[in-house]
Coordinates of C-alpha atoms in Angstrom, one line a residue:
Chain A
M192 CA 57.8 256.5 9.5
S193 CA 54.4 255.5 8.4
V194 CA 51.7 254.3 10.9
G195 CA 51.3 251.0 8.9
K196 CA 55.0 250.2 9.5
D197 CA 54.7 250.9 13.2
L198 CA 51.8 248.5 13.4
T199 CA 53.3 245.6 11.6
R200 CA 56.8 245.9 13.0
G201 CA 55.9 244.4 16.4
I202 CA 54.2 241.3 14.9
L203 CA 57.1 239.6 13.1
A204 CA 60.3 241.7 12.5
E205 CA 60.6 242.9 16.1
N206 CA 58.4 240.3 17.8
P207 CA 58.8 241.2 21.5
T208 CA 59.0 237.5 22.6
F209 CA 60.9 235.8 19.8
R210 CA 63.1 238.6 18.6
L211 CA 63.6 241.0 21.5
L212 CA 63.3 238.4 24.3
L213 CA 61.2 240.7 26.5
G214 CA 58.5 239.7 29.0
M215 CA 59.9 236.2 29.6
C216 CA 58.2 235.6 32.9
P217 CA 54.5 235.7 31.8
T218 CA 55.5 234.0 28.5
L219 CA 56.9 231.0 30.4
A220 CA 54.4 230.9 33.2
I221 CA 51.1 231.2 31.5
S222 CA 51.7 229.5 28.1
T223 CA 50.1 226.3 29.5
S224 CA 46.9 226.6 27.5
V225 CA 45.8 228.5 24.4
M226 CA 43.0 230.2 26.4
N227 CA 45.5 231.5 29.0
G228 CA 47.9 232.6 26.3
I229 CA 45.3 234.6 24.4
G230 CA 43.8 236.0 27.6
M231 CA 47.2 237.2 28.8
G232 CA 48.1 238.5 25.3
L233 CA 45.0 240.6 25.0
A234 CA 45.3 241.9 28.5
A235 CA 48.9 243.0 27.8
T236 CA 47.7 244.5 24.4
F237 CA 45.1 246.6 26.1
V238 CA 47.7 247.9 28.6
L239 CA 50.2 248.6 25.9
I240 CA 47.8 250.6 23.8
G241 CA 46.5 252.5 26.8
S242 CA 49.9 253.3 28.2
N243 CA 51.4 254.2 24.9
L244 CA 48.4 256.5 24.2
I245 CA 48.6 258.4 27.5
I246 CA 52.4 258.5 27.6
S247 CA 52.5 259.9 24.1
L248 CA 49.9 262.5 25.0
V249 CA 51.7 263.8 28.1
R250 CA 55.3 263.2 26.8
S251 CA 56.2 266.9 26.7
F252 CA 55.0 267.5 30.4
I253 CA 56.9 264.7 32.1
P254 CA 60.2 265.9 33.6
D255 CA 63.0 263.8 32.3
K256 CA 64.3 262.8 35.8
I257 CA 61.2 261.2 37.1
R258 CA 59.9 259.8 33.8
I259 CA 60.2 256.1 34.8
P260 CA 58.1 256.4 38.0
C261 CA 55.5 258.4 35.9
Y262 CA 55.4 255.7 33.2
I263 CA 55.1 252.9 35.8
T264 CA 52.1 254.8 37.5
I265 CA 50.3 255.2 34.2
I266 CA 50.9 251.5 33.3
A267 CA 49.8 250.4 36.8
M268 CA 46.5 252.3 36.3
F269 CA 45.7 250.3 33.2
V270 CA 46.8 247.1 34.8
T271 CA 44.3 247.7 37.6
V272 CA 41.6 248.3 35.1
V273 CA 42.4 245.0 33.4
D274 CA 42.6 243.2 36.7
L275 CA 39.2 244.3 37.9
V276 CA 37.5 243.7 34.5
M277 CA 38.9 240.2 34.2
A278 CA 37.9 239.4 37.8
G279 CA 34.3 240.4 36.9
F280 CA 33.9 238.8 33.5
T281 CA 36.2 235.9 33.2
P282 CA 36.7 234.7 36.8
A283 CA 38.2 231.3 35.9
L284 CA 40.8 232.9 33.6
H285 CA 41.5 235.5 36.3
E286 CA 42.1 232.7 38.8
T287 CA 44.5 230.8 36.5
L288 CA 46.6 233.8 35.5
G289 CA 46.6 234.8 39.1
I290 CA 49.6 236.8 40.2
F291 CA 50.7 237.4 36.6
I292 CA 47.9 239.9 36.0
P293 CA 49.2 242.5 38.5
L294 CA 52.7 241.6 37.3
I295 CA 51.9 243.0 33.8
V296 CA 53.1 246.3 35.5
V297 CA 56.7 245.0 35.4
N298 CA 56.4 243.3 32.0
C299 CA 59.5 244.8 30.3
I300 CA 57.8 245.0 26.9
I301 CA 55.4 247.7 28.1
L302 CA 58.1 249.8 29.9
Q303 CA 60.4 249.4 26.9
R304 CA 57.8 250.6 24.4
A305 CA 57.0 253.5 26.7
E306 CA 60.7 254.5 27.0
S307 CA 61.9 253.9 23.5
F308 CA 58.7 254.7 21.4
A309 CA 55.7 256.4 23.0
S310 CA 57.9 259.0 24.8
K311 CA 59.2 260.3 21.5
K312 CA 56.5 259.7 18.9
P313 CA 53.0 261.2 18.0
V314 CA 49.9 259.7 19.4
I315 CA 48.7 257.8 16.3
N316 CA 52.0 256.1 15.8
S317 CA 52.2 255.1 19.5
I318 CA 48.8 253.5 19.4
A319 CA 49.7 251.6 16.3
D320 CA 53.0 250.5 17.9
G321 CA 51.2 249.4 21.1
L322 CA 48.7 247.4 19.0
G323 CA 51.4 245.8 16.9
M324 CA 53.6 244.8 19.9
G325 CA 50.5 243.5 21.7
L326 CA 49.5 241.4 18.8
G327 CA 53.1 240.1 18.4
F328 CA 53.1 239.1 22.1
T329 CA 49.7 237.4 21.7
L330 CA 50.9 235.6 18.6
A331 CA 54.0 234.3 20.4
L332 CA 52.0 233.2 23.4
T333 CA 49.5 231.4 21.2
V334 CA 52.2 229.5 19.3
L335 CA 53.9 228.5 22.5
S336 CA 50.8 227.5 24.4
L337 CA 49.5 225.6 21.3
I338 CA 52.6 223.4 21.5
R339 CA 52.6 223.0 25.2
E340 CA 48.8 222.4 25.6
T341 CA 48.7 219.8 22.8
L342 CA 51.7 217.8 24.1
G343 CA 51.1 218.3 27.8
T344 CA 47.4 217.7 28.2
G345 CA 46.6 216.0 24.9
A346 CA 43.7 218.4 24.2
V347 CA 43.7 222.0 22.9
L348 CA 41.5 225.1 23.4
A349 CA 40.2 224.1 26.8
A350 CA 38.2 227.0 28.2
P351 CA 36.8 226.7 31.7
D352 CA 35.1 230.1 31.3
F353 CA 33.0 228.8 28.4
N354 CA 32.5 225.3 29.8
F355 CA 34.6 223.7 27.0
A356 CA 36.9 220.8 27.9
G357 CA 39.0 221.1 24.7
L358 CA 39.5 219.1 21.5
R359 CA 41.3 215.8 22.3
I360 CA 44.2 215.2 19.9
I361 CA 46.5 212.8 21.8
P362 CA 44.9 210.1 23.9
E363 CA 44.8 210.7 27.7
E364 CA 47.4 207.9 28.4
F365 CA 50.0 209.4 26.1
K366 CA 50.1 213.0 27.2
A367 CA 53.5 214.3 28.5
L368 CA 52.6 216.2 31.6
I369 CA 56.1 217.6 32.0
V370 CA 55.5 219.9 29.0
V371 CA 52.9 222.0 30.9
M372 CA 55.0 221.9 34.1
A373 CA 57.8 224.4 34.8
P374 CA 60.7 222.6 32.9
G375 CA 58.5 222.2 29.8
G376 CA 58.1 226.0 29.6
F377 CA 61.9 226.6 29.5
I378 CA 62.6 223.8 27.1
T379 CA 59.8 224.5 24.7
L380 CA 60.7 228.2 24.5
G381 CA 64.4 227.3 24.0
L382 CA 63.6 224.9 21.2
V383 CA 61.2 227.3 19.5
L384 CA 63.9 230.1 19.6
G385 CA 66.5 227.7 18.3
F386 CA 64.1 226.7 15.4
I387 CA 63.5 230.4 14.6
N388 CA 67.3 231.0 14.5
W389 CA 67.7 228.0 12.3
L390 CA 65.0 229.2 10.0
T391 CA 66.4 232.7 9.8
R392 CA 69.8 231.5 8.9
R393 CA 68.5 228.9 6.5
V394 CA 66.1 231.0 4.6
G395 CA 68.1 234.2 5.1
V396 CA 65.2 236.4 6.2
Q397 CA 67.2 239.0 7.9
D398 CA 64.7 241.8 7.1
L399 CA 61.6 239.9 7.9
Chain B
M14 CA 56.0 229.4 65.2
L15 CA 59.6 228.5 64.3
G16 CA 58.4 225.4 62.5
K17 CA 56.0 227.4 60.3
L18 CA 58.8 229.8 59.4
M19 CA 61.1 227.0 58.5
V20 CA 58.3 225.5 56.2
I21 CA 58.0 228.9 54.5
F22 CA 61.7 229.3 54.1
V23 CA 62.5 225.8 52.7
G24 CA 59.4 226.0 50.6
S25 CA 60.3 229.2 48.9
V26 CA 64.0 228.4 48.4
L27 CA 63.7 224.8 47.1
I28 CA 60.2 223.6 46.4
N29 CA 58.6 226.7 45.0
N30 CA 61.8 228.2 43.8
F31 CA 61.0 231.7 42.5
V32 CA 62.9 231.3 39.2
L33 CA 62.7 227.7 38.3
T34 CA 59.2 226.8 39.5
R35 CA 57.2 230.1 39.7
F36 CA 58.8 231.8 36.7
L37 CA 59.5 235.1 38.5
G38 CA 62.6 237.1 37.8
I39 CA 63.5 235.4 34.5
C40 CA 64.9 238.5 32.8
P41 CA 67.8 239.1 35.3
F42 CA 68.2 235.3 35.5
L43 CA 68.9 235.1 31.8
G44 CA 70.5 238.5 31.5
V45 CA 73.0 238.7 34.3
S46 CA 74.2 235.1 34.5
Q47 CA 77.2 235.2 32.2
Q48 CA 79.7 235.1 35.1
I49 CA 79.5 233.8 38.6
E50 CA 80.9 237.0 40.1
T51 CA 78.1 239.2 38.7
A52 CA 75.5 236.5 39.5
V53 CA 76.5 236.6 43.1
G54 CA 76.2 240.4 43.2
M55 CA 72.8 240.3 41.6
G56 CA 71.7 237.6 44.0
L57 CA 72.7 239.5 47.1
A58 CA 71.0 242.7 45.8
V59 CA 67.8 240.8 45.2
I60 CA 67.8 239.1 48.6
F61 CA 68.3 242.5 50.2
V62 CA 65.5 244.3 48.2
M63 CA 63.0 241.4 48.4
T64 CA 63.3 241.2 52.2
L65 CA 62.8 245.0 52.6
A66 CA 60.0 245.1 50.0
S67 CA 58.1 242.3 51.8
V68 CA 58.2 244.3 55.1
F69 CA 57.3 247.6 53.6
T70 CA 54.4 246.4 51.3
W71 CA 53.0 244.4 54.3
G72 CA 52.8 247.7 56.2
I73 CA 51.3 249.5 53.2
Q74 CA 48.6 246.8 52.8
Y75 CA 47.5 246.4 56.4
L76 CA 48.1 249.9 57.8
I77 CA 47.0 252.1 54.9
L78 CA 45.2 250.3 52.1
L79 CA 42.9 248.0 54.1
P80 CA 41.8 250.5 56.8
L81 CA 41.0 253.1 54.1
G82 CA 39.2 250.6 51.9
L83 CA 41.6 251.2 49.0
R84 CA 42.4 247.5 48.2
Y85 CA 42.1 248.2 44.4
L86 CA 45.1 250.5 44.6
R87 CA 47.4 247.6 45.6
T88 CA 49.3 247.2 42.3
V89 CA 49.9 251.0 41.9
A90 CA 50.9 251.5 45.6
F91 CA 53.2 248.5 45.7
I92 CA 55.1 249.2 42.5
L93 CA 55.7 252.9 43.6
V94 CA 56.8 251.8 47.1
I95 CA 59.2 249.3 45.5
A96 CA 60.6 251.9 43.0
A97 CA 61.1 254.4 45.8
L98 CA 62.6 251.7 48.1
V99 CA 65.2 250.7 45.5
Q100 CA 66.2 254.3 45.0
L101 CA 66.5 254.8 48.8
V102 CA 68.5 251.6 49.3
E103 CA 70.8 252.7 46.5
M104 CA 71.4 256.1 48.1
V105 CA 71.8 254.7 51.6
I106 CA 74.3 252.0 50.5
Q107 CA 76.3 254.6 48.6
K108 CA 76.7 256.8 51.7
V109 CA 77.1 254.0 54.3
S110 CA 79.2 251.4 52.5
P111 CA 81.0 252.5 49.3
A112 CA 82.5 249.0 49.0
L113 CA 79.1 247.3 49.1
Y114 CA 77.8 250.0 46.7
R115 CA 80.6 249.1 44.2
A116 CA 79.6 245.5 44.4
L117 CA 75.8 245.9 44.1
G118 CA 75.4 249.4 42.6
V119 CA 74.9 248.5 39.0
Y120 CA 72.3 245.9 39.8
L121 CA 70.1 247.9 42.1
P122 CA 68.3 250.0 39.4
L123 CA 67.5 246.9 37.4
I124 CA 65.7 245.4 40.4
T125 CA 62.7 247.7 40.2
T126 CA 61.4 245.8 37.2
N127 CA 62.4 242.4 38.5
C128 CA 59.0 240.8 38.8
A129 CA 60.2 238.6 41.7
V130 CA 60.1 241.7 44.0
L131 CA 56.5 242.7 43.2
G132 CA 55.7 239.0 42.9
V133 CA 56.7 238.2 46.5
A134 CA 54.9 241.3 47.8
I135 CA 51.6 240.2 46.2
L136 CA 52.1 236.5 47.2
N137 CA 52.6 237.5 50.8
I138 CA 49.2 239.3 50.8
D139 CA 47.5 236.5 48.9
E140 CA 48.8 233.9 51.3
G141 CA 47.7 236.0 54.3
Y142 CA 51.2 236.0 55.9
S143 CA 52.0 237.9 59.1
L144 CA 54.7 240.5 59.1
V145 CA 57.4 238.1 60.3
E146 CA 56.3 235.4 57.8
S147 CA 56.3 238.0 55.0
A148 CA 59.9 239.0 55.9
V149 CA 61.0 235.3 56.0
N150 CA 59.2 234.6 52.7
G151 CA 60.9 237.7 51.1
F152 CA 64.3 236.6 52.3
A153 CA 63.7 233.0 51.2
G154 CA 62.5 234.1 47.8
G155 CA 65.6 236.2 47.3
A156 CA 67.8 233.3 48.5
G157 CA 66.1 231.0 46.1
F158 CA 66.7 233.4 43.3
A159 CA 70.4 233.8 44.3
L160 CA 70.8 230.0 44.5
A161 CA 69.3 229.5 41.1
I162 CA 71.3 232.3 39.4
V163 CA 74.6 231.3 40.9
L164 CA 74.2 227.7 39.9
F165 CA 73.1 228.7 36.5
S166 CA 76.0 231.1 35.9
G167 CA 78.4 228.3 36.9
I168 CA 76.9 226.1 34.2
R169 CA 77.0 228.9 31.7
E170 CA 80.7 229.6 32.3
K171 CA 81.5 226.0 31.5
M172 CA 79.1 226.1 28.5
A173 CA 81.0 229.0 26.9
A174 CA 83.7 226.5 25.8
A175 CA 81.3 223.8 24.7
P176 CA 80.5 222.9 21.1
I177 CA 76.9 224.1 20.8
P178 CA 74.9 223.9 17.5
E179 CA 75.0 227.4 15.8
S180 CA 71.2 227.9 16.0
L181 CA 71.0 227.1 19.7
K182 CA 73.8 229.5 20.8
G183 CA 72.9 232.1 23.4
Y184 CA 69.4 232.2 24.7
P185 CA 68.0 228.9 23.3
I186 CA 70.6 226.8 25.0
A187 CA 70.4 228.9 28.2
L188 CA 66.6 228.2 28.3
I189 CA 67.1 224.5 27.8
T190 CA 69.7 224.4 30.6
A191 CA 67.3 226.3 32.9
G192 CA 64.7 223.6 32.0
L193 CA 67.0 220.8 33.0
M194 CA 67.8 222.7 36.3
S195 CA 64.0 223.0 36.8
I196 CA 63.6 219.3 36.4
A197 CA 66.3 218.8 39.1
F198 CA 64.4 221.2 41.4
M199 CA 61.2 219.3 40.9
G200 CA 62.9 216.5 42.9
F201 CA 62.3 218.6 46.0
S202 CA 58.5 218.7 45.5
G203 CA 58.1 215.4 47.2
F204 CA 59.2 216.7 50.6
D205 CA 56.5 216.7 53.3
L206 CA 57.7 219.8 55.0
N207 CA 55.1 219.8 57.7
R208 CA 56.3 216.4 58.9
L209 CA 59.9 217.3 58.5
F210 CA 59.6 220.3 60.9
G211 CA 57.2 218.5 63.2
L212 CA 54.0 220.4 62.6

């Protein structure tokens, strides 16, 4: 299969969040502002590319029986790198994402790509796959957080790391705080998935 | 002492429920909640592993990583300990109690990648809990997960017979249901636990 196909597949056709329903915990927890969504998406993308690259390189040396612990160790190494870099350069974002940065280790998207793609395919394809899946995850987080931040706080693109309070779209008095709280995460994702199902059936885009 | 432990326990089960408020362990929550029976099995397995993982990772952090100045290895060390622990628990249960193994066996391997387990380990350290407090928090986190997944599977069993719009079938309606449960659990957030337990 061509490298281009490996790259684009993760973005729409096999979008990890909307199509494969992987990595639900960070998706629900941090999609409260677009900045968080993009930050988490890019962090996961970096880990995906890195772990896919290394796992693809060493795939013939890893004994089959202990492959999962090996993968997890490689992934955890990249997560530690991301954790330290973010703590240094974007402290406010690091603070908001909090526990969900170390938890990238157990994000099932990354382990699933390692197990079902990088452990079988050449290096170039694996990098393309990691990048595509990472971008798909980032896209999904951006869409969700755009909805939740707009409805829940009334302003979008708030970025404490860059001293930006956000563009106000809905007046302060009319914001629906529940959308950025825990229940809003579940309900927004449920409705977005339902809408995608409806669209898929309606338009008939089976092979998106 | 006992008051503080009660505050941690009730806090982790009801107020900061791991699934419905903290968004930890969503994958098994959605994946293994079709039937009450399997949900109970998964819940018990998670309680067991989360309690043990809390104790072991506390030891790793304060007896190995901190004295040696290896704090940055926390994520790597914790996930390896948890993976090994889950394997060990599986083998021990298989030998000691075949009946329990039959009930929990299939769920145990899944737990390694349950983010609630690594999550509770990291939260214990971030909150600066002592060994006993960590163990209670781990047990309470698991109990909160079990409570949420058993309630949720009960609703899903009923929902199987309900007329649901075609597009919302499966995960979408499950997520919306979880959202409504989460609203119900928000009702607990008004409790002043410190006063309740006389602290």
